CSV table of C-alpha atoms in Angstrom, one decimal:
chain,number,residue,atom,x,y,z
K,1,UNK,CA,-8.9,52.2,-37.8
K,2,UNK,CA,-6.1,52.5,-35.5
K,3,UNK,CA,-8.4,52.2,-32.8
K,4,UNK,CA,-9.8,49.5,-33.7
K,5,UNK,CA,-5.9,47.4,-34.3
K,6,UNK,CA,-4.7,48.8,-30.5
K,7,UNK,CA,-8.3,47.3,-28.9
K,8,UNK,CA,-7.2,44.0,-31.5
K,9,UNK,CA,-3.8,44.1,-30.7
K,10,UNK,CA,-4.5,44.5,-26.8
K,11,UNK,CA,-6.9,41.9,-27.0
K,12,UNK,CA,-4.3,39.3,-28.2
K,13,UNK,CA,-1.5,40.3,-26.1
K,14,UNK,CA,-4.4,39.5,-23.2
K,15,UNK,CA,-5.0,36.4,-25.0
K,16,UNK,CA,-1.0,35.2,-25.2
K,17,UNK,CA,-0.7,36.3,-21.4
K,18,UNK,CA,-4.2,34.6,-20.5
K,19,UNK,CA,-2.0,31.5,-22.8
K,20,UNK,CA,1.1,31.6,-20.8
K,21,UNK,CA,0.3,31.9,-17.8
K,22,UNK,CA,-2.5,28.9,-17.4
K,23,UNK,CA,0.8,26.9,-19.4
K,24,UNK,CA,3.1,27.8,-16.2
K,25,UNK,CA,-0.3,26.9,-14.2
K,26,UNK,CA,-0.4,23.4,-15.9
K,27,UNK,CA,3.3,22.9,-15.5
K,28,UNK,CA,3.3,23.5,-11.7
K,29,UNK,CA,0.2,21.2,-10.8
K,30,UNK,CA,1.7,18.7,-12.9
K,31,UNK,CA,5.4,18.9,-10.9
K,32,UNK,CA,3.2,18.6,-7.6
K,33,UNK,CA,1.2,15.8,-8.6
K,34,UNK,CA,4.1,13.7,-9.6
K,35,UNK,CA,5.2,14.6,-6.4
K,36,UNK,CA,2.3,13.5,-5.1
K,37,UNK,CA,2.4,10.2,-7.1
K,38,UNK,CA,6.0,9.2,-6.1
K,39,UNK,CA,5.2,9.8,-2.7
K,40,UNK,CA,2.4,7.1,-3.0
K,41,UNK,CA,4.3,4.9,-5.3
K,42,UNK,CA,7.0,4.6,-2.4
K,43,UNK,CA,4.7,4.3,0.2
K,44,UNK,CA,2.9,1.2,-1.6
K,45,UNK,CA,5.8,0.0,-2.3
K,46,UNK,CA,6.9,0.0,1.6
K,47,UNK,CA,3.5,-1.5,2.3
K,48,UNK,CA,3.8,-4.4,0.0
K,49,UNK,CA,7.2,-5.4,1.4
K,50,UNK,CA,5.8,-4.8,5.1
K,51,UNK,CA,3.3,-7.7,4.0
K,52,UNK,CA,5.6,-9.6,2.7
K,53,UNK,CA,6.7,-9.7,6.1
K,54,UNK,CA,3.1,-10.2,7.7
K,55,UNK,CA,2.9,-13.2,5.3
K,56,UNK,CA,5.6,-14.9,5.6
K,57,UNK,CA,5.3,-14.4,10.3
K,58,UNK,CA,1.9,-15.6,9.1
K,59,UNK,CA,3.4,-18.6,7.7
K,60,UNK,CA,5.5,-19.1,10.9
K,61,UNK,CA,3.3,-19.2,13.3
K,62,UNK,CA,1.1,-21.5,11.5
K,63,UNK,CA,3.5,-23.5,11.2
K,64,UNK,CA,2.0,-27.2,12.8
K,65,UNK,CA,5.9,-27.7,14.6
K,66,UNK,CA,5.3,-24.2,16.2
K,67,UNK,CA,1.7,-24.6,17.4
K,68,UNK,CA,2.6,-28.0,18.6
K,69,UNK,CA,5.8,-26.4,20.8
K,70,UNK,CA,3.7,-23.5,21.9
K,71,UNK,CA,1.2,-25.5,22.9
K,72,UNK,CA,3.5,-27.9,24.9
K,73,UNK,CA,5.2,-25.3,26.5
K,74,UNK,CA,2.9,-22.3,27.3
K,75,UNK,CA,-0.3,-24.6,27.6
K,76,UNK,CA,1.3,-27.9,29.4
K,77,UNK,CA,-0.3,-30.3,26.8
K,78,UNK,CA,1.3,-33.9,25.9
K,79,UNK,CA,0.4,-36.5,23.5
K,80,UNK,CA,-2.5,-38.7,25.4
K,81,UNK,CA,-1.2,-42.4,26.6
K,82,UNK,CA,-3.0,-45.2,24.8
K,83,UNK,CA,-4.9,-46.0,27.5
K,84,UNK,CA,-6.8,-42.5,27.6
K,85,UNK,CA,-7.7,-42.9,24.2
K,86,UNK,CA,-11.4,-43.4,23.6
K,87,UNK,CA,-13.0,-44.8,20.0
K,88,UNK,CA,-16.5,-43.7,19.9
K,89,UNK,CA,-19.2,-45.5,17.1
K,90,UNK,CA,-21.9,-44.5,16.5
């Protein structure tokens, strides 16, 4: 009988060890993978200001006044004189 409530008694201690130990286990790989998930959450963050900032250059460039002075100045172009304008009918 006393046998038989050290083997029980053994067995349970195993069991509350077995218990705490994969608790510790959870706690830890929870910790890292906040870690992990701030670290993401601040690097999406810094991505969607750094397209903000695509977006609005974007925007810039596009910009009809800005293509029109790039392409006056890097490309030579003018407006055409009335005379070289040409109406074609079909």
């Amino acid at each position: 009988m006393k046998l038989i409530q050290a083997i029980f008694m053994l067995g349970l201690l195993a069991a509350v060890l077995a218990s705490a130990i994969s608790v510790v286990w959870a706690r830890h790989e929870s910790r890292v993978l906040f870690v992990k998930l701030t670290a993401l959450q601040n690097q999406r963050d810094d991505m969607n200001i750094e397209y903000g900032r695509l977006e609005l250059e974007q925007a810039t460039f596009a910009e009809p006044r800005r293509i029109d002075e790039e392409a006056r100045q890097q490309l030579g172009m003018v407006d055409p004189r009335p005379q070289d304008i040409r109406l074609l009918r079909r």
